[in-house]
């Protein structure tokens, strides 16, 4: 599982509230990613990080921000959650020593009411 | 950006038969093409991948083929078993991964 954990695993929140999801890895992977998974859309990249304090946007970054203050943690924040952000969120890493292969965390199911 | 299309969206096969899932991509610069298997409620798991300098790769009962000229790649599963039932996703990557919308495979015992 490439040493990836996500917290929380499930969350229900209300529209307009801030939400932070955490991805934690224990194997010193440099690259980390946040995806959302929705029926009919597959997996879509939100943001990614290529090092501490180095992040960039993916194809669906609007309404999301990220931070990476240490190698092991990559945080995804919804500043003001909306119902359209109800989804399953997956963190992923590129395995150390690999240029390509991505491995996923267990996912966080977020429901915004 | 890249656009990946995946077909079919659902596929049912009898146990022991072969299954083929096809993907097309739009950006000729994409150079890495992984396939993921996702069981219900679980994370996507990498099952096989291929790079743009290779035309075919096999791993036991699964294989992937890549046609760079036509910009399509396919997953082949032979001698299917009930435990192959899952959703399969293709992806194309240059700097970012772009995923297909998934194929739900059901293997009927």
PDB file of N, CA, C and O in Angstrom, chain A residues 23-64:
ATOM      1  N   UNK A  23      -3.525  13.355   3.973  1.00  0.00           N
ATOM      2  CA  UNK A  23      -2.842  12.192   3.408  1.00  0.00           C
ATOM      3  C   UNK A  23      -1.484  12.101   4.088  1.00  0.00           C
ATOM      4  O   UNK A  23      -0.727  13.082   4.096  1.00  0.00           O
ATOM      5  N   UNK A  24      -1.193  10.924   4.625  1.00  0.00           N
ATOM      6  CA  UNK A  24       0.060  10.707   5.347  1.00  0.00           C
ATOM      7  C   UNK A  24       0.787   9.521   4.745  1.00  0.00           C
ATOM      8  O   UNK A  24       0.178   8.478   4.506  1.00  0.00           O
ATOM      9  N   UNK A  25       2.081   9.692   4.482  1.00  0.00           N
ATOM     10  CA  UNK A  25       2.867   8.580   3.944  1.00  0.00           C
ATOM     11  C   UNK A  25       4.158   8.439   4.743  1.00  0.00           C
ATOM     12  O   UNK A  25       4.691   9.408   5.273  1.00  0.00           O
ATOM     13  N   UNK A  26       4.615   7.203   4.832  1.00  0.00           N
ATOM     14  CA  UNK A  26       5.736   6.881   5.718  1.00  0.00           C
ATOM     15  C   UNK A  26       6.997   6.475   4.962  1.00  0.00           C
ATOM     16  O   UNK A  26       7.988   6.105   5.584  1.00  0.00           O
ATOM     17  N   UNK A  27       6.964   6.550   3.619  1.00  0.00           N
ATOM     18  CA  UNK A  27       8.087   6.018   2.836  1.00  0.00           C
ATOM     19  C   UNK A  27       8.840   7.096   2.060  1.00  0.00           C
ATOM     20  O   UNK A  27       9.532   6.793   1.101  1.00  0.00           O
ATOM     21  N   UNK A  28       8.693   8.347   2.466  1.00  0.00           N
ATOM     22  CA  UNK A  28       9.519   9.434   1.932  1.00  0.00           C
ATOM     23  C   UNK A  28       9.324   9.646   0.426  1.00  0.00           C
ATOM     24  O   UNK A  28      10.270  10.041  -0.280  1.00  0.00           O
ATOM     25  N   UNK A  29       8.098   9.402  -0.055  1.00  0.00           N
ATOM     26  CA  UNK A  29       7.838   9.629  -1.481  1.00  0.00           C
ATOM     27  C   UNK A  29       7.828  11.118  -1.765  1.00  0.00           C
ATOM     28  O   UNK A  29       7.258  11.914  -1.004  1.00  0.00           O
ATOM     29  N   UNK A  30       8.435  11.485  -2.897  1.00  0.00           N
ATOM     30  CA  UNK A  30       8.523  12.911  -3.219  1.00  0.00           C
ATOM     31  C   UNK A  30       7.205  13.454  -3.781  1.00  0.00           C
ATOM     32  O   UNK A  30       6.757  14.533  -3.437  1.00  0.00           O
ATOM     33  N   UNK A  31       6.603  12.690  -4.720  1.00  0.00           N
ATOM     34  CA  UNK A  31       5.409  13.169  -5.406  1.00  0.00           C
ATOM     35  C   UNK A  31       4.147  12.648  -4.718  1.00  0.00           C
ATOM     36  O   UNK A  31       4.027  11.439  -4.454  1.00  0.00           O
ATOM     37  N   UNK A  32       3.211  13.553  -4.475  1.00  0.00           N
ATOM     38  CA  UNK A  32       1.922  13.191  -3.887  1.00  0.00           C
ATOM     39  C   UNK A  32       0.807  13.881  -4.666  1.00  0.00           C
ATOM     40  O   UNK A  32       1.012  14.979  -5.213  1.00  0.00           O
ATOM     41  N   UNK A  33      -0.364  13.236  -4.691  1.00  0.00           N
ATOM     42  CA  UNK A  33      -1.466  13.696  -5.531  1.00  0.00           C
ATOM     43  C   UNK A  33      -2.775  13.597  -4.769  1.00  0.00           C
ATOM     44  O   UNK A  33      -2.962  12.708  -3.944  1.00  0.00           O
ATOM     45  N   UNK A  34      -3.713  14.475  -5.123  1.00  0.00           N
ATOM     46  CA  UNK A  34      -5.083  14.346  -4.678  1.00  0.00           C
ATOM     47  C   UNK A  34      -5.985  14.203  -5.893  1.00  0.00           C
ATOM     48  O   UNK A  34      -5.925  15.022  -6.821  1.00  0.00           O
ATOM     49  N   UNK A  35      -6.831  13.152  -5.872  1.00  0.00           N
ATOM     50  CA  UNK A  35      -7.822  12.906  -6.908  1.00  0.00           C
ATOM     51  C   UNK A  35      -9.210  12.889  -6.276  1.00  0.00           C
ATOM     52  O   UNK A  35      -9.374  12.570  -5.115  1.00  0.00           O
ATOM     53  N   UNK A  36     -10.206  13.161  -7.105  1.00  0.00           N
ATOM     54  CA  UNK A  36     -11.576  12.871  -6.727  1.00  0.00           C
ATOM     55  C   UNK A  36     -12.138  11.859  -7.715  1.00  0.00           C
ATOM     56  O   UNK A  36     -11.768  11.842  -8.901  1.00  0.00           O
ATOM     57  N   UNK A  37     -13.024  10.993  -7.198  1.00  0.00           N
ATOM     58  CA  UNK A  37     -13.634   9.966  -8.031  1.00  0.00           C
ATOM     59  C   UNK A  37     -15.145  10.100  -7.981  1.00  0.00           C
ATOM     60  O   UNK A  37     -15.748  10.037  -6.906  1.00  0.00           O
ATOM     61  N   UNK A  38     -15.728  10.276  -9.139  1.00  0.00           N
ATOM     62  CA  UNK A  38     -17.174  10.432  -9.263  1.00  0.00           C
ATOM     63  C   UNK A  38     -17.689   9.504 -10.348  1.00  0.00           C
ATOM     64  O   UNK A  38     -17.003   9.292 -11.360  1.00  0.00           O
ATOM     65  N   UNK A  39     -18.886   8.972 -10.166  1.00  0.00           N
ATOM     66  CA  UNK A  39     -19.457   8.089 -11.207  1.00  0.00           C
ATOM     67  C   UNK A  39     -19.494   8.799 -12.551  1.00  0.00           C
ATOM     68  O   UNK A  39     -19.888   9.961 -12.650  1.00  0.00           O
ATOM     69  N   UNK A  40     -19.061   8.091 -13.583  1.00  0.00           N
ATOM     70  CA  UNK A  40     -19.090   8.651 -14.924  1.00  0.00           C
ATOM     71  C   UNK A  40     -17.906   9.526 -15.274  1.00  0.00           C
ATOM     72  O   UNK A  40     -17.774   9.967 -16.415  1.00  0.00           O
ATOM     73  N   UNK A  41     -17.046   9.798 -14.277  1.00  0.00           N
ATOM     74  CA  UNK A  41     -15.896  10.671 -14.534  1.00  0.00           C
ATOM     75  C   UNK A  41     -14.565   9.998 -14.264  1.00  0.00           C
ATOM     76  O   UNK A  41     -13.507  10.564 -14.535  1.00  0.00           O
ATOM     77  N   UNK A  42     -14.574   8.835 -13.711  1.00  0.00           N
ATOM     78  CA  UNK A  42     -13.300   8.219 -13.372  1.00  0.00           C
ATOM     79  C   UNK A  42     -12.609   8.997 -12.271  1.00  0.00           C
ATOM     80  O   UNK A  42     -13.253   9.568 -11.381  1.00  0.00           O
ATOM     81  N   UNK A  43     -11.303   9.032 -12.333  1.00  0.00           N
ATOM     82  CA  UNK A  43     -10.488   9.762 -11.359  1.00  0.00           C
ATOM     83  C   UNK A  43      -9.970  11.036 -12.008  1.00  0.00           C
ATOM     84  O   UNK A  43      -9.457  11.016 -13.126  1.00  0.00           O
ATOM     85  N   UNK A  44     -10.098  12.142 -11.299  1.00  0.00           N
ATOM     86  CA  UNK A  44      -9.632  13.422 -11.832  1.00  0.00           C
ATOM     87  C   UNK A  44      -8.689  14.084 -10.842  1.00  0.00           C
ATOM     88  O   UNK A  44      -8.981  14.151  -9.648  1.00  0.00           O
ATOM     89  N   UNK A  45      -7.584  14.600 -11.371  1.00  0.00           N
ATOM     90  CA  UNK A  45      -6.543  15.188 -10.537  1.00  0.00           C
ATOM     91  C   UNK A  45      -6.957  16.575 -10.050  1.00  0.00           C
ATOM     92  O   UNK A  45      -7.363  17.430 -10.844  1.00  0.00           O
ATOM     93  N   UNK A  46      -6.822  16.790  -8.733  1.00  0.00           N
ATOM     94  CA  UNK A  46      -7.169  18.086  -8.141  1.00  0.00           C
ATOM     95  C   UNK A  46      -5.913  18.957  -8.008  1.00  0.00           C
ATOM     96  O   UNK A  46      -5.838  20.069  -8.529  1.00  0.00           O
ATOM     97  N   UNK A  47      -4.957  18.464  -7.255  1.00  0.00           N
ATOM     98  CA  UNK A  47      -3.672  19.124  -7.066  1.00  0.00           C
ATOM     99  C   UNK A  47      -2.613  18.056  -6.877  1.00  0.00           C
ATOM    100  O   UNK A  47      -2.914  16.924  -6.505  1.00  0.00           O
ATOM    101  N   UNK A  48      -1.358  18.451  -7.078  1.00  0.00           N
ATOM    102  CA  UNK A  48      -0.276  17.549  -6.767  1.00  0.00           C
ATOM    103  C   UNK A  48       0.896  18.323  -6.173  1.00  0.00           C
ATOM    104  O   UNK A  48       0.961  19.557  -6.249  1.00  0.00           O
ATOM    105  N   UNK A  49       1.824  17.571  -5.574  1.00  0.00           N
ATOM    106  CA  UNK A  49       2.995  18.173  -4.948  1.00  0.00           C
ATOM    107  C   UNK A  49       4.240  17.428  -5.394  1.00  0.00           C
ATOM    108  O   UNK A  49       4.247  16.188  -5.450  1.00  0.00           O
ATOM    109  N   UNK A  50       5.282  18.177  -5.699  1.00  0.00           N
ATOM    110  CA  UNK A  50       6.537  17.555  -6.105  1.00  0.00           C
ATOM    111  C   UNK A  50       7.646  17.819  -5.091  1.00  0.00           C
ATOM    112  O   UNK A  50       8.835  17.641  -5.399  1.00  0.00           O
ATOM    113  N   UNK A  51       7.248  18.255  -3.900  1.00  0.00           N
ATOM    114  CA  UNK A  51       8.196  18.443  -2.819  1.00  0.00           C
ATOM    115  C   UNK A  51       7.587  19.325  -1.750  1.00  0.00           C
ATOM    116  O   UNK A  51       6.499  19.887  -1.933  1.00  0.00           O
ATOM    117  N   UNK A  52       8.285  19.475  -0.632  1.00  0.00           N
ATOM    118  CA  UNK A  52       7.792  20.333   0.445  1.00  0.00           C
ATOM    119  C   UNK A  52       7.609  21.752  -0.076  1.00  0.00           C
ATOM    120  O   UNK A  52       8.506  22.316  -0.702  1.00  0.00           O
ATOM    121  N   UNK A  53       6.421  22.267   0.133  1.00  0.00           N
ATOM    122  CA  UNK A  53       6.009  23.610  -0.289  1.00  0.00           C
ATOM    123  C   UNK A  53       5.903  23.776  -1.799  1.00  0.00           C
ATOM    124  O   UNK A  53       5.658  24.890  -2.273  1.00  0.00           O
ATOM    125  N   UNK A  54       6.065  22.699  -2.571  1.00  0.00           N
ATOM    126  CA  UNK A  54       5.958  22.763  -4.035  1.00  0.00           C
ATOM    127  C   UNK A  54       4.687  22.044  -4.476  1.00  0.00           C
ATOM    128  O   UNK A  54       4.608  20.810  -4.377  1.00  0.00           O
ATOM    129  N   UNK A  55       3.713  22.828  -4.964  1.00  0.00           N
ATOM    130  CA  UNK A  55       2.449  22.230  -5.391  1.00  0.00           C
ATOM    131  C   UNK A  55       2.023  22.840  -6.717  1.00  0.00           C
ATOM    132  O   UNK A  55       2.496  23.918  -7.108  1.00  0.00           O
ATOM    133  N   UNK A  56       1.119  22.154  -7.397  1.00  0.00           N
ATOM    134  CA  UNK A  56       0.602  22.664  -8.664  1.00  0.00           C
ATOM    135  C   UNK A  56      -0.821  22.161  -8.856  1.00  0.00           C
ATOM    136  O   UNK A  56      -1.262  21.205  -8.200  1.00  0.00           O
ATOM    137  N   UNK A  57      -1.546  22.818  -9.757  1.00  0.00           N
ATOM    138  CA  UNK A  57      -2.946  22.505  -9.974  1.00  0.00           C
ATOM    139  C   UNK A  57      -3.117  21.361 -10.949  1.00  0.00           C
ATOM    140  O   UNK A  57      -2.335  21.200 -11.886  1.00  0.00           O
ATOM    141  N   UNK A  58      -4.198  20.616 -10.740  1.00  0.00           N
ATOM    142  CA  UNK A  58      -4.629  19.614 -11.692  1.00  0.00           C
ATOM    143  C   UNK A  58      -5.805  20.131 -12.502  1.00  0.00           C
ATOM    144  O   UNK A  58      -6.072  21.329 -12.546  1.00  0.00           O
ATOM    145  N   UNK A  59      -6.557  19.199 -13.103  1.00  0.00           N
ATOM    146  CA  UNK A  59      -7.620  19.614 -14.018  1.00  0.00           C
ATOM    147  C   UNK A  59      -8.893  20.089 -13.321  1.00  0.00           C
ATOM    148  O   UNK A  59      -9.709  20.759 -13.945  1.00  0.00           O
ATOM    149  N   UNK A  60      -9.078  19.782 -12.023  1.00  0.00           N
ATOM    150  CA  UNK A  60     -10.298  20.198 -11.321  1.00  0.00           C
ATOM    151  C   UNK A  60      -9.947  20.872 -10.000  1.00  0.00           C
ATOM    152  O   UNK A  60     -10.435  20.499  -8.939  1.00  0.00           O
ATOM    153  N   UNK A  61      -9.118  21.909 -10.030  1.00  0.00           N
ATOM    154  CA  UNK A  61      -8.587  22.512  -8.809  1.00  0.00           C
ATOM    155  C   UNK A  61      -9.492  23.590  -8.201  1.00  0.00           C
ATOM    156  O   UNK A  61      -9.294  23.972  -7.035  1.00  0.00           O
ATOM    157  N   UNK A  62     -10.474  24.099  -8.944  1.00  0.00           N
ATOM    158  CA  UNK A  62     -11.307  25.178  -8.416  1.00  0.00           C
ATOM    159  C   UNK A  62     -12.028  24.748  -7.149  1.00  0.00           C
ATOM    160  O   UNK A  62     -12.666  23.702  -7.099  1.00  0.00           O
ATOM    161  N   UNK A  63     -11.940  25.592  -6.102  1.00  0.00           N
ATOM    162  CA  UNK A  63     -12.611  25.307  -4.837  1.00  0.00           C
ATOM    163  C   UNK A  63     -11.772  24.503  -3.863  1.00  0.00           C
ATOM    164  O   UNK A  63     -12.220  24.209  -2.752  1.00  0.00           O
ATOM    165  N   UNK A  64     -10.555  24.148  -4.270  1.00  0.00           N
ATOM    166  CA  UNK A  64      -9.652  23.356  -3.428  1.00  0.00           C
ATOM    167  C   UNK A  64      -8.307  24.060  -3.275  1.00  0.00           C
ATOM    168  O   UNK A  64      -7.841  24.726  -4.199  1.00  0.00           O
TER     169      UNK A  64
END
